[in-house]
mmCIF file of C-alpha atoms in Angstrom:
data_model
loop_
_atom_site.group_PDB
_atom_site.id
_atom_site.type_symbol
_atom_site.label_atom_id
_atom_site.label_comp_id
_atom_site.label_asym_id
_atom_site.label_seq_id
_atom_site.Cartn_x
_atom_site.Cartn_y
_atom_site.Cartn_z
ATOM 1 C CA GLY A 1 16.656 -17.463 34.397
ATOM 2 C CA GLY A 2 18.789 -15.422 35.794
ATOM 3 C CA ASP A 3 17.855 -11.509 35.673
ATOM 4 C CA SER A 4 20.099 -10.016 34.302
ATOM 5 C CA THR A 5 19.282 -7.181 31.516
ATOM 6 C CA ASP A 6 22.730 -7.122 29.707
ATOM 7 C CA HIS A 7 21.578 -9.185 27.343
ATOM 8 C CA ALA A 8 21.138 -8.931 23.934
ATOM 9 C CA TRP A 9 16.770 -8.799 22.633
ATOM 10 C CA ALA A 10 16.961 -10.951 20.026
ATOM 11 C CA SER A 11 14.306 -12.544 17.641
ATOM 12 C CA GLY A 12 14.511 -15.664 15.265
ATOM 13 C CA GLU A 13 11.828 -17.699 13.067
ATOM 14 C CA VAL A 14 11.031 -21.666 15.044
ATOM 15 C CA ARG A 15 9.916 -24.672 14.522
ATOM 16 C CA GLN A 16 5.597 -25.170 15.549
ATOM 17 C CA LYS A 17 6.380 -28.108 17.521
ATOM 18 C CA VAL A 18 8.428 -26.011 19.839
ATOM 19 C CA ALA A 19 5.804 -23.094 19.822
ATOM 20 C CA LYS A 20 2.939 -25.087 20.877
ATOM 21 C CA GLN A 21 5.316 -26.637 23.336
ATOM 22 C CA PHE A 22 5.456 -23.585 24.612
ATOM 23 C CA ILE A 23 2.762 -22.134 24.417
ATOM 24 C CA THR A 24 1.251 -25.066 26.293
ATOM 25 C CA ASP A 25 3.385 -24.569 29.317
ATOM 26 C CA HIS A 26 3.009 -21.045 29.756
ATOM 27 C CA HIS A 27 0.128 -19.257 28.073
ATOM 28 C CA ARG A 28 -2.226 -18.453 31.205
ATOM 29 C CA HIS A 29 -5.672 -19.027 29.225
ATOM 30 C CA ASN A 30 -5.271 -20.419 25.602
ATOM 31 C CA LYS A 31 -3.735 -23.163 24.754
ATOM 32 C CA ALA A 32 -2.117 -23.501 20.886
ATOM 33 C CA PRO A 33 -4.134 -22.298 18.512
ATOM 34 C CA PRO A 34 -4.823 -25.557 15.089
ATOM 35 C CA GLY A 35 -3.452 -22.650 12.303
ATOM 36 C CA TRP A 36 -0.019 -22.012 11.151
ATOM 37 C CA LEU A 37 1.759 -19.445 8.915
ATOM 38 C CA TRP A 38 5.520 -18.980 10.948
ATOM 39 C CA GLY A 39 6.111 -18.208 14.404
ATOM 40 C CA HIS A 40 8.982 -15.701 16.281
ATOM 41 C CA ALA A 41 10.731 -17.093 19.265
ATOM 42 C CA VAL A 42 11.945 -14.229 21.854
ATOM 43 C CA PHE A 43 15.564 -14.626 23.704
ATOM 44 C CA ASN A 44 17.071 -12.930 25.652
ATOM 45 C CA GLY A 45 20.248 -14.184 25.434
ATOM 46 C CA PRO A 46 20.193 -17.470 26.029
ATOM 47 C CA GLU A 47 17.352 -17.569 27.060
ATOM 48 C CA LEU A 48 13.727 -18.753 25.272
ATOM 49 C CA ILE A 49 10.761 -15.478 26.182
ATOM 50 C CA ALA A 50 7.753 -16.085 23.900
ATOM 51 C CA ILE A 51 6.358 -17.415 21.077
ATOM 52 C CA ILE A 52 4.441 -15.498 18.222
ATOM 53 C CA TRP A 53 2.680 -17.765 16.855
ATOM 54 C CA VAL A 54 0.822 -16.181 12.930
ATOM 55 C CA GLY A 55 -1.672 -17.764 11.074
ATOM 56 C CA ARG A 56 -4.213 -16.591 9.041
ATOM 57 C CA PRO A 57 -6.873 -14.675 10.075
ATOM 58 C CA VAL A 58 -9.700 -16.577 12.105
ATOM 59 C CA ALA A 59 -12.829 -13.777 11.348
ATOM 60 C CA ARG A 60 -13.754 -15.863 7.828
ATOM 61 C CA GLU A 61 -14.669 -12.327 5.882
ATOM 62 C CA ILE A 62 -10.530 -11.296 6.291
ATOM 63 C CA ASP A 63 -8.943 -11.850 2.946
ATOM 64 C CA HIS A 64 -6.420 -14.051 4.686
ATOM 65 C CA HIS A 65 -3.938 -13.312 1.604
ATOM 66 C CA ALA A 66 -3.587 -10.094 2.806
ATOM 67 C CA VAL A 67 -4.401 -9.941 6.207
ATOM 68 C CA CYS A 68 -2.179 -12.262 8.417
ATOM 69 C CA GLU A 69 -2.748 -12.645 11.939
ATOM 70 C CA VAL A 70 -0.896 -12.974 15.886
ATOM 71 C CA ASN A 71 -2.897 -15.835 16.927
ATOM 72 C CA ARG A 72 -1.064 -16.191 20.294
ATOM 73 C CA LEU A 73 1.650 -14.658 21.834
ATOM 74 C CA CYS A 74 3.228 -16.041 24.902
ATOM 75 C CA ILE A 75 5.265 -14.670 27.167
ATOM 76 C CA ASP A 76 7.051 -16.808 30.812
ATOM 77 C CA HIS A 77 6.200 -14.977 33.042
ATOM 78 C CA SER A 78 8.077 -17.123 35.521
ATOM 79 C CA LEU A 79 10.853 -15.555 34.532
ATOM 80 C CA ASN A 80 12.282 -12.130 35.994
ATOM 81 C CA PRO A 81 9.773 -9.639 34.624
ATOM 82 C CA LYS A 82 13.450 -7.552 34.020
ATOM 83 C CA LEU A 83 14.067 -10.274 30.840
ATOM 84 C CA THR A 84 10.495 -10.498 29.586
ATOM 85 C CA TRP A 85 10.320 -6.733 30.205
ATOM 86 C CA LYS A 86 10.389 -6.194 26.260
ATOM 87 C CA ALA A 87 9.570 -9.351 24.461
ATOM 88 C CA ALA A 88 6.105 -8.531 23.515
ATOM 89 C CA SER A 89 6.909 -5.394 21.474
ATOM 90 C CA LEU A 90 10.182 -7.418 20.509
ATOM 91 C CA GLY A 91 8.002 -9.880 19.220
ATOM 92 C CA TYR A 92 4.835 -7.977 17.277
ATOM 93 C CA ARG A 93 7.241 -5.925 14.845
ATOM 94 C CA ALA A 94 9.380 -9.007 14.278
ATOM 95 C CA ALA A 95 5.784 -10.307 12.957
ATOM 96 C CA ALA A 96 5.250 -7.232 11.210
ATOM 97 C CA GLU A 97 8.471 -7.240 9.163
ATOM 98 C CA GLU A 98 8.053 -10.775 8.360
ATOM 99 C CA ALA A 99 3.789 -10.157 7.136
ATOM 100 C CA ALA A 100 5.923 -7.536 4.964
ATOM 101 C CA ARG A 101 8.560 -9.266 3.255
ATOM 102 C CA ARG A 102 6.018 -12.130 1.898
ATOM 103 C CA GLY A 103 3.718 -9.781 0.734
ATOM 104 C CA TYR A 104 1.274 -8.837 3.856
ATOM 105 C CA SER A 105 -0.581 -5.787 3.732
ATOM 106 C CA LYS A 106 -1.712 -6.465 7.636
ATOM 107 C CA ILE A 107 -1.106 -7.751 10.862
ATOM 108 C CA ILE A 108 -3.764 -8.387 12.732
ATOM 109 C CA THR A 109 -4.265 -9.275 16.337
ATOM 110 C CA TYR A 110 -6.424 -9.093 19.371
ATOM 111 C CA THR A 111 -6.160 -8.877 22.939
ATOM 112 C CA LEU A 112 -8.854 -8.205 26.005
ATOM 113 C CA ALA A 113 -10.539 -5.650 25.534
ATOM 114 C CA GLN A 114 -11.006 -5.735 29.538
ATOM 115 C CA GLN A 115 -7.290 -7.344 31.158
ATOM 116 C CA GLU A 116 -4.918 -6.419 28.347
ATOM 117 C CA SER A 117 -3.869 -2.539 28.018
ATOM 118 C CA GLY A 118 -2.331 -2.717 24.819
ATOM 119 C CA ARG A 119 0.888 -1.029 25.607
ATOM 120 C CA SER A 120 3.452 -3.418 24.197
ATOM 121 C CA LEU A 121 1.840 -3.352 20.766
ATOM 122 C CA ARG A 122 1.370 0.947 21.472
ATOM 123 C CA TYR A 123 5.235 0.251 21.677
ATOM 124 C CA ALA A 124 5.652 -1.569 18.663
ATOM 125 C CA ARG A 125 3.785 0.916 16.102
ATOM 126 C CA TRP A 126 0.398 -0.545 16.395
ATOM 127 C CA ARG A 127 -2.901 0.815 16.219
ATOM 128 C CA ARG A 128 -6.388 0.040 17.433
ATOM 129 C CA ASP A 129 -8.644 -1.411 14.850
ATOM 130 C CA GLY A 130 -12.729 0.114 15.379
ATOM 131 C CA LYS A 131 -13.686 -0.721 18.952
ATOM 132 C CA PRO A 132 -13.680 -3.805 20.897
ATOM 133 C CA SER A 133 -16.382 -6.637 20.480
ATOM 134 C CA ARG A 134 -18.742 -7.093 23.040
ATOM 135 C CA GLY A 135 -17.107 -10.643 23.143
ATOM 136 C CA GLY A 136 -19.639 -13.962 23.618
ATOM 137 C CA SER A 137 -19.853 -18.210 22.901
ATOM 138 C CA TRP A 138 -19.128 -18.829 19.170
ATOM 139 C CA SER A 139 -22.150 -21.453 20.194
ATOM 140 C CA ARG A 140 -25.697 -21.408 18.628
ATOM 141 C CA PRO A 141 -28.805 -23.359 19.371
ATOM 142 C CA SER A 142 -28.316 -24.738 15.948
ATOM 143 C CA ARG A 143 -24.547 -25.849 15.590
ATOM 144 C CA ALA A 144 -23.933 -26.261 19.433
ATOM 145 C CA ARG A 145 -19.533 -25.283 20.413
ATOM 146 C CA SER A 146 -17.271 -25.644 23.352
ATOM 147 C CA ASP A 147 -14.979 -22.180 24.152
ATOM 148 C CA HIS A 148 -11.735 -22.929 24.537
ATOM 149 C CA SER A 149 -10.471 -19.264 24.609
ATOM 150 C CA PRO A 150 -12.270 -16.084 27.187
ATOM 151 C CA ILE A 151 -15.956 -14.783 25.213
ATOM 152 C CA VAL A 152 -15.330 -11.633 27.178
ATOM 153 C CA PRO A 153 -14.918 -8.589 24.928
ATOM 154 C CA LYS A 154 -11.534 -7.779 22.082
ATOM 155 C CA GLN A 155 -10.019 -5.152 21.277
ATOM 156 C CA ARG A 156 -8.606 -5.719 17.197
ATOM 157 C CA TRP A 157 -5.125 -3.945 16.636
ATOM 158 C CA ALA A 158 -4.037 -4.120 13.069
ATOM 159 C CA LYS A 159 -0.428 -2.360 11.504
ATOM 160 C CA GLN A 160 -0.390 -1.280 7.520
ATOM 161 C CA LEU A 161 2.680 -2.549 6.012
ATOM 162 C CA ASP A 162 4.403 -2.047 3.625
ATOM 163 C CA SER A 163 5.846 -4.385 1.183
ATOM 164 C CA LEU A 164 8.818 -5.096 0.340
ATOM 165 C CA ASP A 165 8.567 -4.238 -3.543
ATOM 166 C CA GLN A 166 7.117 -1.023 -1.618
ATOM 167 C CA ARG A 167 9.547 0.055 0.483
ATOM 168 C CA GLN A 168 12.581 -0.334 -2.844
ATOM 169 C CA GLY A 169 10.009 1.742 -5.107
ATOM 170 C CA GLY A 170 8.329 -0.859 -6.368
ATOM 171 C CA LEU A 171 11.484 -2.239 -7.990
ATOM 172 C CA LYS A 172 11.420 -6.369 -8.253
ATOM 173 C CA ASP A 173 15.151 -8.740 -8.681
ATOM 174 C CA ALA A 174 15.858 -8.535 -12.759
#
């Protein structure tokens, strides 16, 4: 990767296999999640700089028919920061636009509450959704589990979406 900032940032759909490998190679604290609805790749010119992985909400009580979740956002931090400085907000915007196009009413994601500021989410016009979680392990004496993700407090973020029908004044193709 070079250090030019002259290129246009762009995003587009990506195959799950490409997204999984990118996350394996570049994510700081997580592996690729098991669920997949769709994904986006973010480019600076020809350079692949980030992957956004969208799936069903991890929390069981959230309606997966109305809400989807950005389960992973991964940036290649080995590149010059001038190439990647707005990749996260572009990715979050692209995911929200695609979720609205697919008819979801809300999209959510989680950040590590004490380690990640959420600046890119604010730039993409997402809002904090409630207070940070307490964190902790999913493992219980009655159901032992291995912790594969950080067990620190997390902040949920959300963006309310207008469906394509709402943006077109409620008209559907006739």
